[in-house]
PDB file of N, CA and C in Angstrom:
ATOM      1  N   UNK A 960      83.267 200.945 168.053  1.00  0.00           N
ATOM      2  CA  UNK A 960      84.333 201.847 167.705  1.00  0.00           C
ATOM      3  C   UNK A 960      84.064 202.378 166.292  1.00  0.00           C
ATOM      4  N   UNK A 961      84.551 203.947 166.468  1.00  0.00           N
ATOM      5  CA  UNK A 961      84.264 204.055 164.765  1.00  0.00           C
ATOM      6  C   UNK A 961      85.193 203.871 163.561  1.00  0.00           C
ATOM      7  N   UNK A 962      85.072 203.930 162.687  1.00  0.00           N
ATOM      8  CA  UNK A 962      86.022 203.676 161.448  1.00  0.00           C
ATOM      9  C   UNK A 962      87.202 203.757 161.749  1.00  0.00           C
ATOM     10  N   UNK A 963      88.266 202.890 161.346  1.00  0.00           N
ATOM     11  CA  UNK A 963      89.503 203.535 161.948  1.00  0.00           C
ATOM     12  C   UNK A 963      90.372 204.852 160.829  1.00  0.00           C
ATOM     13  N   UNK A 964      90.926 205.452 160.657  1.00  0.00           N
ATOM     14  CA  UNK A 964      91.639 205.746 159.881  1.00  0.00           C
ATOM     15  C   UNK A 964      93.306 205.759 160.217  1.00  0.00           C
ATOM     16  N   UNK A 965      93.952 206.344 159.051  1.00  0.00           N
ATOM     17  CA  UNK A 965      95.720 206.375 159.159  1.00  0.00           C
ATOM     18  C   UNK A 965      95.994 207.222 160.588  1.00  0.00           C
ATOM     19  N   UNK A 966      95.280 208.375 160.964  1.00  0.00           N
ATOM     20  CA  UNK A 966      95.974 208.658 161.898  1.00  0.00           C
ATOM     21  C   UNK A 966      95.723 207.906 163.394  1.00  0.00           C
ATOM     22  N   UNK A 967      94.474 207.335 163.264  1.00  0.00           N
ATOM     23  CA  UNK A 967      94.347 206.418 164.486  1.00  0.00           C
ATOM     24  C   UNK A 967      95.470 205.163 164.592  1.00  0.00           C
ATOM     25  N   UNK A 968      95.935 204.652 163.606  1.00  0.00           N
ATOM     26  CA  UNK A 968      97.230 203.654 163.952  1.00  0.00           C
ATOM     27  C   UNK A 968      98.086 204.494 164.166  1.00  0.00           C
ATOM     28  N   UNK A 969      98.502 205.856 163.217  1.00  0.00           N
ATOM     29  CA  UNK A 969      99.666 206.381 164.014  1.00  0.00           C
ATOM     30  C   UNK A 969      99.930 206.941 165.409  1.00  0.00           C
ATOM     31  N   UNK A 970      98.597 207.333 166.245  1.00  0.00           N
ATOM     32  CA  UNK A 970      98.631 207.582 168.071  1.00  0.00           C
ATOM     33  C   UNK A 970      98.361 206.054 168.344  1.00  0.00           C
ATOM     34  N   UNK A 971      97.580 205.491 167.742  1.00  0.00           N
ATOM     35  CA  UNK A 971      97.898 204.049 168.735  1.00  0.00           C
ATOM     36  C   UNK A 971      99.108 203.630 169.188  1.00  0.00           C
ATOM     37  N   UNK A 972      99.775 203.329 167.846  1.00  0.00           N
ATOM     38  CA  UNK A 972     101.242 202.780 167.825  1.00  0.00           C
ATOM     39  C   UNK A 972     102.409 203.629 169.028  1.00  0.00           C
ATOM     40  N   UNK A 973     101.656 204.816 168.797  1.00  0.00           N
ATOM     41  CA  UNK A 973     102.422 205.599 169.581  1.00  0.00           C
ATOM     42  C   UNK A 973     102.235 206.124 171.529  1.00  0.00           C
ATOM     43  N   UNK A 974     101.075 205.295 171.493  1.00  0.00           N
ATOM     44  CA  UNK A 974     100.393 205.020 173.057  1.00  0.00           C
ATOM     45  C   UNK A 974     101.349 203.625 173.577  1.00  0.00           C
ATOM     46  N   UNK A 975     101.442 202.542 172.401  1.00  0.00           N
ATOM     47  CA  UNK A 975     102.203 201.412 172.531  1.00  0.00           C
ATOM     48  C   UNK A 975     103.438 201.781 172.737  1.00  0.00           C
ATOM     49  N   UNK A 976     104.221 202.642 171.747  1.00  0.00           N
ATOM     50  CA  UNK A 976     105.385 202.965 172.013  1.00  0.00           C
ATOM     51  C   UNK A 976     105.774 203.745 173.895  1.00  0.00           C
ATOM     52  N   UNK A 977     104.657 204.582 174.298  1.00  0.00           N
ATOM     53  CA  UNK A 977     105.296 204.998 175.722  1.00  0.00           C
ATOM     54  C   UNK A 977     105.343 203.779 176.809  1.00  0.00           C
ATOM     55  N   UNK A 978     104.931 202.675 176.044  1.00  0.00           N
ATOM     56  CA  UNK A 978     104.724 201.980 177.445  1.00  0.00           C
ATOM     57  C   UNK A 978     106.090 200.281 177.176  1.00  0.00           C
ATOM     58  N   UNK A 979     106.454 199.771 177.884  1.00  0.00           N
ATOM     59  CA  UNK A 979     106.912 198.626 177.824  1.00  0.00           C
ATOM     60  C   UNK A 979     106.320 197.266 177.324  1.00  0.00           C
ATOM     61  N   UNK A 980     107.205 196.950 176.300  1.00  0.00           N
ATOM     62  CA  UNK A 980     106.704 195.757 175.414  1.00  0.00           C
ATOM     63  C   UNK A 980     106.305 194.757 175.564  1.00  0.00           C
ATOM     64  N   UNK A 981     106.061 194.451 177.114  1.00  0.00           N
ATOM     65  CA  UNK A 981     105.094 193.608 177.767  1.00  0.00           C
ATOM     66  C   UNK A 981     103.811 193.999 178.170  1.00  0.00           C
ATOM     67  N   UNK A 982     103.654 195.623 177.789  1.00  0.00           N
ATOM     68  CA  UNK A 982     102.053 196.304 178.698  1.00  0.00           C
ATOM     69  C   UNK A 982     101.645 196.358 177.515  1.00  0.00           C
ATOM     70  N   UNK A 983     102.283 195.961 175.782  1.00  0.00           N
ATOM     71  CA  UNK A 983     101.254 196.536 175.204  1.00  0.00           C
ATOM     72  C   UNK A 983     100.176 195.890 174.787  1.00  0.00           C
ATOM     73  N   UNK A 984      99.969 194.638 174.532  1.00  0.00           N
ATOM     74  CA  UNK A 984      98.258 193.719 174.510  1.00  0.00           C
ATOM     75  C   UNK A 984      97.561 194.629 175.464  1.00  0.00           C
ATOM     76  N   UNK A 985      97.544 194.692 176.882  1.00  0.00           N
ATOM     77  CA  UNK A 985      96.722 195.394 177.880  1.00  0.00           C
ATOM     78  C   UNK A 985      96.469 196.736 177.226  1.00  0.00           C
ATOM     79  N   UNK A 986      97.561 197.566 177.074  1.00  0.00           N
ATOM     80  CA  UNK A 986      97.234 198.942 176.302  1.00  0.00           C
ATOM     81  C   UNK A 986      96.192 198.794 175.284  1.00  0.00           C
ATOM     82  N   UNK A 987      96.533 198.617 174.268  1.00  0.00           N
ATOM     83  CA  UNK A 987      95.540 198.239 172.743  1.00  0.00           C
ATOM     84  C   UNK A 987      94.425 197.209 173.305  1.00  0.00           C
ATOM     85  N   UNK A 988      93.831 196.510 174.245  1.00  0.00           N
ATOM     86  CA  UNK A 988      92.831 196.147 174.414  1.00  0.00           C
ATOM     87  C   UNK A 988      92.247 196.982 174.908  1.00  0.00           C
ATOM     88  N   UNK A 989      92.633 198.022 176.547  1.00  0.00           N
ATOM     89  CA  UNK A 989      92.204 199.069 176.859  1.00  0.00           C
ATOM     90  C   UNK A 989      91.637 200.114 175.900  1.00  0.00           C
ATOM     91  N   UNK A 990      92.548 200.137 174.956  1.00  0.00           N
ATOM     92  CA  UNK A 990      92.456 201.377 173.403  1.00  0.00           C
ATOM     93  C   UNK A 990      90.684 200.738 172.975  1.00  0.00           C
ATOM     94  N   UNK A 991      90.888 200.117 172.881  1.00  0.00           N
ATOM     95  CA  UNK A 991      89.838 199.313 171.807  1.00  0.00           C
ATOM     96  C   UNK A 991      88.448 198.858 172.997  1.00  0.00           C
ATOM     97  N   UNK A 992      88.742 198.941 174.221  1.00  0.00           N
ATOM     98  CA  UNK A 992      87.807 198.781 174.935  1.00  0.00           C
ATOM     99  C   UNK A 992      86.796 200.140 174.821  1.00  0.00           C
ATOM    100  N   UNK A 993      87.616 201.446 175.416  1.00  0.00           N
ATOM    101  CA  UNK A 993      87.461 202.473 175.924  1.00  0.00           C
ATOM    102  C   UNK A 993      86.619 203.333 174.377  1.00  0.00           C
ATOM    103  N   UNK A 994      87.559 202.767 173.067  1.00  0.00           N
ATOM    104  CA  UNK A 994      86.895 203.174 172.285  1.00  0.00           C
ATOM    105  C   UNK A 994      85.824 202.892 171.706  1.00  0.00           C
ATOM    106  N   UNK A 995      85.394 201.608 171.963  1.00  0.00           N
ATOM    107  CA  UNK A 995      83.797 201.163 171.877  1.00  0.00           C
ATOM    108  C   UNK A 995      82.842 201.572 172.998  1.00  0.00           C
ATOM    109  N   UNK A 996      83.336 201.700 174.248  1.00  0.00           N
ATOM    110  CA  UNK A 996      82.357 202.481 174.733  1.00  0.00           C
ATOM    111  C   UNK A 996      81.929 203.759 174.655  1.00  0.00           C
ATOM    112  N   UNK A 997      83.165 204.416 174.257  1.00  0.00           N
ATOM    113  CA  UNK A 997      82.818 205.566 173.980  1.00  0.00           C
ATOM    114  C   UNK A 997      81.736 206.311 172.629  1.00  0.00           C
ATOM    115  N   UNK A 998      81.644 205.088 171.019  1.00  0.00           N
ATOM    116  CA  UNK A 998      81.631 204.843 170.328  1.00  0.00           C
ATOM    117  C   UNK A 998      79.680 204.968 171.003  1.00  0.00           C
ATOM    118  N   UNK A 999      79.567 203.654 171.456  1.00  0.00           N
ATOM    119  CA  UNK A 999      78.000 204.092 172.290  1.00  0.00           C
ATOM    120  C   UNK A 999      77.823 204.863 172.792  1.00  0.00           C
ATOM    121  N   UNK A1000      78.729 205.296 173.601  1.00  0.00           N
ATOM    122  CA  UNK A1000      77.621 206.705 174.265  1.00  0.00           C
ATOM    123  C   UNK A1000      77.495 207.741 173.352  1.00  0.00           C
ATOM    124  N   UNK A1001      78.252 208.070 172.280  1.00  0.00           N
ATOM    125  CA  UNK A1001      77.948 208.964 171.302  1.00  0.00           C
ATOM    126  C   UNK A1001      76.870 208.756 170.504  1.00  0.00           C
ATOM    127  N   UNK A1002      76.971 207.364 170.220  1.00  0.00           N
ATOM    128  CA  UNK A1002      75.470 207.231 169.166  1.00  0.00           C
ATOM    129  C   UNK A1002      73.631 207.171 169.972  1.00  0.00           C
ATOM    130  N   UNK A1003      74.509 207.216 171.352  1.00  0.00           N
ATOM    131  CA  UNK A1003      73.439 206.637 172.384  1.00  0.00           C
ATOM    132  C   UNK A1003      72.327 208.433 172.692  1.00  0.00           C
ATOM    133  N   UNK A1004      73.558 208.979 173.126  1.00  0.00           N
ATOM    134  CA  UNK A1004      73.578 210.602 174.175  1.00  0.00           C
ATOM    135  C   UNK A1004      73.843 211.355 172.931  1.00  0.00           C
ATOM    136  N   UNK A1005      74.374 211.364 171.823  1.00  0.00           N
ATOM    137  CA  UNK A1005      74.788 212.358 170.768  1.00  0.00           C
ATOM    138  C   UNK A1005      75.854 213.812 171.034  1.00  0.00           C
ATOM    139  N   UNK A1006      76.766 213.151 172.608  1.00  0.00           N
ATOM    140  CA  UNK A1006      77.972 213.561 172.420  1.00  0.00           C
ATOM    141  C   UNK A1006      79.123 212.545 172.904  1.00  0.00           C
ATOM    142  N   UNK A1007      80.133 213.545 173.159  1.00  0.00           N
ATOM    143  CA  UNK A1007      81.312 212.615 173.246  1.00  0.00           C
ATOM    144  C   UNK A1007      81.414 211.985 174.763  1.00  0.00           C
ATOM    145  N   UNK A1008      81.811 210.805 174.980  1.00  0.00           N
ATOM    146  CA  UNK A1008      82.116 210.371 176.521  1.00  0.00           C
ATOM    147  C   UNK A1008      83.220 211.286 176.823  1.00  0.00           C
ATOM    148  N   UNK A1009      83.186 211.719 178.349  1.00  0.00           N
ATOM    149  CA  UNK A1009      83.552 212.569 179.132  1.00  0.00           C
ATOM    150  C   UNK A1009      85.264 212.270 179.507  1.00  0.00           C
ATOM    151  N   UNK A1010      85.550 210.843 179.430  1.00  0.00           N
ATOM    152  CA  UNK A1010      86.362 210.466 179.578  1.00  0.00           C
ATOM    153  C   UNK A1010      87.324 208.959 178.647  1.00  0.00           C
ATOM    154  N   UNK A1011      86.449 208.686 177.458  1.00  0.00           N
ATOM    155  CA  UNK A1011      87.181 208.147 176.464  1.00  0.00           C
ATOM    156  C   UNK A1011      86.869 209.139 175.173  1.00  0.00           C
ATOM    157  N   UNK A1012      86.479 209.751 175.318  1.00  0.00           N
ATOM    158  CA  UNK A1012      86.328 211.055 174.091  1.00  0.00           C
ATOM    159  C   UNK A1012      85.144 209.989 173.025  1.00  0.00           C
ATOM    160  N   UNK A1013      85.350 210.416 171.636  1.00  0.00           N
ATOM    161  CA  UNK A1013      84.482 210.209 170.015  1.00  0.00           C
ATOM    162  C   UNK A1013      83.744 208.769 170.295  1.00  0.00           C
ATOM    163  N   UNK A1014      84.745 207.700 170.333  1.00  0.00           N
ATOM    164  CA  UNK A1014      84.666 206.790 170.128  1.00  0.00           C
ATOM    165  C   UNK A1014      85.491 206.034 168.903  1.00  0.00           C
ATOM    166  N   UNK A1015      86.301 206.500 168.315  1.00  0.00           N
ATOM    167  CA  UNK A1015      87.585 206.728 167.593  1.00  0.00           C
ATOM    168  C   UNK A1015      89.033 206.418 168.367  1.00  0.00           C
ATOM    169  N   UNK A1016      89.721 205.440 167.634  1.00  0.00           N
ATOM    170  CA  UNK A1016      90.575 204.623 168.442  1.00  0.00           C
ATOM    171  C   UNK A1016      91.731 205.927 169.028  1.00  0.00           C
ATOM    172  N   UNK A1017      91.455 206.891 167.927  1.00  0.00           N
ATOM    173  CA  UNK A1017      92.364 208.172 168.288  1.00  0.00           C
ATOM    174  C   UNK A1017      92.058 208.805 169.609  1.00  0.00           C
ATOM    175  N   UNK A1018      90.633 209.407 169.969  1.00  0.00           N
ATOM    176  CA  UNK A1018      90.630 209.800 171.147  1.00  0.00           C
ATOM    177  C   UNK A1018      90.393 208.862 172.074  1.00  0.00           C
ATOM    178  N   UNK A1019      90.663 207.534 171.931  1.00  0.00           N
ATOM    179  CA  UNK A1019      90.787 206.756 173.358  1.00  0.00           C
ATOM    180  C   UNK A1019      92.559 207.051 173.800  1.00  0.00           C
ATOM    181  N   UNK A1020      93.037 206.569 172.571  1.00  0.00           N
ATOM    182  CA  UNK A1020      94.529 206.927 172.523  1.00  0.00           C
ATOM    183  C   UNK A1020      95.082 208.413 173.300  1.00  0.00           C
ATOM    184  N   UNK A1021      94.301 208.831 173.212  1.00  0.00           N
ATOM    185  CA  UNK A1021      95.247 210.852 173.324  1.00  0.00           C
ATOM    186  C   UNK A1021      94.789 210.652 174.945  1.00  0.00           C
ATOM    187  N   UNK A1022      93.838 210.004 175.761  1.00  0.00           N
ATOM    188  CA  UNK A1022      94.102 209.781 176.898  1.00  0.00           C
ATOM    189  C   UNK A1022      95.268 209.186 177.760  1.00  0.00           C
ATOM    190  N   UNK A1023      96.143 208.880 177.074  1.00  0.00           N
ATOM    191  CA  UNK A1023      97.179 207.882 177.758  1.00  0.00           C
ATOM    192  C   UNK A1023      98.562 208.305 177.380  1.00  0.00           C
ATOM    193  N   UNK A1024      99.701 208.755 177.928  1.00  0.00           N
ATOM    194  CA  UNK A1024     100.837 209.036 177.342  1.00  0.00           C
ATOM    195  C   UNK A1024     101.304 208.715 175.879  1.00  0.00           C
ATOM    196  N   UNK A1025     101.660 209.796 175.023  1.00  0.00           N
ATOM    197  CA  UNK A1025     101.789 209.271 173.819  1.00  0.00           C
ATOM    198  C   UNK A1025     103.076 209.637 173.890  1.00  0.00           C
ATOM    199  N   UNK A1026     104.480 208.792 172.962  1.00  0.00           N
ATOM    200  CA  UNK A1026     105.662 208.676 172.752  1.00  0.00           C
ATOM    201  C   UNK A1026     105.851 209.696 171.443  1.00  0.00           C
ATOM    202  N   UNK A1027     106.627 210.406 171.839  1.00  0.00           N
ATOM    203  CA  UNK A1027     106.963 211.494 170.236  1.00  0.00           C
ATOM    204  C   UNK A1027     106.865 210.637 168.781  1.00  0.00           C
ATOM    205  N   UNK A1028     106.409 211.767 168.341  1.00  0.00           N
ATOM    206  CA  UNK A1028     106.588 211.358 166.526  1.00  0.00           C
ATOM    207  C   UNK A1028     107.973 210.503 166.273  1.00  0.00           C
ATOM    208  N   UNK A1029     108.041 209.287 165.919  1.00  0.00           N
ATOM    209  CA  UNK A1029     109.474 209.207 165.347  1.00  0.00           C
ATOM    210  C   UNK A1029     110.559 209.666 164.533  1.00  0.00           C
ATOM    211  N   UNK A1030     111.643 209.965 164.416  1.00  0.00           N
ATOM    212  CA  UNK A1030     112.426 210.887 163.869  1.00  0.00           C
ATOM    213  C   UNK A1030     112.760 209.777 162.660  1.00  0.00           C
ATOM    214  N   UNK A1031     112.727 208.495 162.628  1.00  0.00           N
ATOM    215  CA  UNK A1031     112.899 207.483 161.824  1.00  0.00           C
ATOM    216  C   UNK A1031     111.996 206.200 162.484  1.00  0.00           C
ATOM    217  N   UNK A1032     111.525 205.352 161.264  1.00  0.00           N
ATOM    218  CA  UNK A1032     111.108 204.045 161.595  1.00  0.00           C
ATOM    219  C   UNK A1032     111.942 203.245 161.878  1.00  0.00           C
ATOM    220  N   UNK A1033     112.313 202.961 163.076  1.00  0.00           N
ATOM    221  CA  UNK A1033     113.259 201.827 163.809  1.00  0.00           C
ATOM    222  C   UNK A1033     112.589 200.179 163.572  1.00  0.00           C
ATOM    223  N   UNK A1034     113.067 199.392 163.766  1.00  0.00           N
ATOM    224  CA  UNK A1034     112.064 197.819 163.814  1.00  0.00           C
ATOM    225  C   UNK A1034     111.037 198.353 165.419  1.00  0.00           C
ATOM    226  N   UNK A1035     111.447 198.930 166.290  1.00  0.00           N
ATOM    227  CA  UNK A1035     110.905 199.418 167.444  1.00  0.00           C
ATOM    228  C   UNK A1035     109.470 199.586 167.055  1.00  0.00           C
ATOM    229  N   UNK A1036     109.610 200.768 165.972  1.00  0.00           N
ATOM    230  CA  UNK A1036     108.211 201.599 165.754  1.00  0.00           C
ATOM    231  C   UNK A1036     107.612 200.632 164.983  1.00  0.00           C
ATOM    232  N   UNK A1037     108.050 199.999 164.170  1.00  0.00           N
ATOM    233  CA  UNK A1037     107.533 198.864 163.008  1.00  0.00           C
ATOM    234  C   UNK A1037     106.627 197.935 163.846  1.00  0.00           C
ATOM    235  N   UNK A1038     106.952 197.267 164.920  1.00  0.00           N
ATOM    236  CA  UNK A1038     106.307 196.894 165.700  1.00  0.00           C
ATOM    237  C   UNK A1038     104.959 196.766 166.318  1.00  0.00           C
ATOM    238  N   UNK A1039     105.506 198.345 166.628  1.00  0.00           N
ATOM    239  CA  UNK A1039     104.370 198.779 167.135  1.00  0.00           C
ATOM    240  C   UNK A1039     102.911 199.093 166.385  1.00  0.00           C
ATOM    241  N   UNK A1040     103.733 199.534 165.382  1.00  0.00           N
ATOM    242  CA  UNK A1040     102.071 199.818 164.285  1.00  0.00           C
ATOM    243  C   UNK A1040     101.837 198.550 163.665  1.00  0.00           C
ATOM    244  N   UNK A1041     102.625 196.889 163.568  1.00  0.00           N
ATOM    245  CA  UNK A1041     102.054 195.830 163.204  1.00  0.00           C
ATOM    246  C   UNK A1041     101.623 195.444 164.375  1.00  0.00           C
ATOM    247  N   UNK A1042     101.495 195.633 165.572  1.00  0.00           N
ATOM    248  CA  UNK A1042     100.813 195.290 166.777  1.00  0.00           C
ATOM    249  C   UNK A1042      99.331 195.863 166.347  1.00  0.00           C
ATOM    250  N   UNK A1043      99.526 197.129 166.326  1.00  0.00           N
ATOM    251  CA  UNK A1043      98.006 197.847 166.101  1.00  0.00           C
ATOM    252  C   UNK A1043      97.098 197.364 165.051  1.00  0.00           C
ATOM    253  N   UNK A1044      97.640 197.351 163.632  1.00  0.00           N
ATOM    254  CA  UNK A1044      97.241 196.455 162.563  1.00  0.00           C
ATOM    255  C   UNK A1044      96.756 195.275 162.631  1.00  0.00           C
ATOM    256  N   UNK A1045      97.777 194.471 163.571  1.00  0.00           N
ATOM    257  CA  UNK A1045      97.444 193.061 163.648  1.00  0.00           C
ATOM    258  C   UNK A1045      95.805 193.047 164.363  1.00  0.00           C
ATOM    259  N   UNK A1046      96.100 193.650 165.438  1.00  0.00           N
ATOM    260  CA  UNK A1046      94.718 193.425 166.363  1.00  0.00           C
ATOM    261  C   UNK A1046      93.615 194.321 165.837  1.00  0.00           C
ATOM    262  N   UNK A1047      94.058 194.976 164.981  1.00  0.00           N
ATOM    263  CA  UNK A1047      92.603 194.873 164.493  1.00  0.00           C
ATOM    264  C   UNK A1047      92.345 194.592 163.383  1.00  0.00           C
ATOM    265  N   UNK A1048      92.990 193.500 162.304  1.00  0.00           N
ATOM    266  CA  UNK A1048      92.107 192.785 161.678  1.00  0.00           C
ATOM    267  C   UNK A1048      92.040 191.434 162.208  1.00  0.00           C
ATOM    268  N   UNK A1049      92.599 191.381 163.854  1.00  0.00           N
ATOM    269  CA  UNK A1049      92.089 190.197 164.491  1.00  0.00           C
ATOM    270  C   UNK A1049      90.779 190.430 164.727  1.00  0.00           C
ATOM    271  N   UNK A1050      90.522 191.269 165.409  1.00  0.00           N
ATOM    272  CA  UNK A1050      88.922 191.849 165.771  1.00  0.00           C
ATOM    273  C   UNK A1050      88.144 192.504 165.259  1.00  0.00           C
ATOM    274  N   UNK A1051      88.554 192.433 163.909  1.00  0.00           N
ATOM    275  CA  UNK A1051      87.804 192.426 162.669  1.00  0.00           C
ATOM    276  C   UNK A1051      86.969 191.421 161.833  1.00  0.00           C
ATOM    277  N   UNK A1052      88.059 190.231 161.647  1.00  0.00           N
ATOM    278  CA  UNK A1052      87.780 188.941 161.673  1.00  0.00           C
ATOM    279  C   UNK A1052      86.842 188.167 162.114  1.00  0.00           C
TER     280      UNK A1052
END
């Protein structure tokens, strides 16, 4: 996967947010799967996978329903982007 930056936690969090707070480990592992493969075939083929995009946690993310911008940070959304955070300086680690 490549570097992450600020806006890749903010569509992650927000891939987490469309889905129910029991799908999201599966989601963000999917995220993080899809974006390492994709991550190879770019450095591999020298374009983007066809169907997880860059290899950037962002375009694995923009494949999957994303939940609107928040109008405010609820504990909801807080959540969600310490979900994203968390797992990846778990799998950083």
């Amino acid at each position: 996967m490549r570097a992450v930056q600020l806006a890749d936690i903010d569509i992650a969090a927000r891939a987490l947010l469309a889905v129910d707070a029991n799908a999201r480990a599966g989601v963000m592992n999917e995220l993080l799967r899809r974006a390492d493969i994709a991550d190879r075939y770019r450095k591999k083929l020298r374009r983007p996978h066809a169907q997880f995009g860059t290899g950037t946690l962002m375009s694995a993310a923009s494949r999957f329903d994303i939940a609107p911008r928040p109008s405010r940070i609820s504990g909801e959304v807080l959540r969600a982007y310490a979900f994203v955070i968390n797992t990846l300086c778990d799998q950083s680690a």
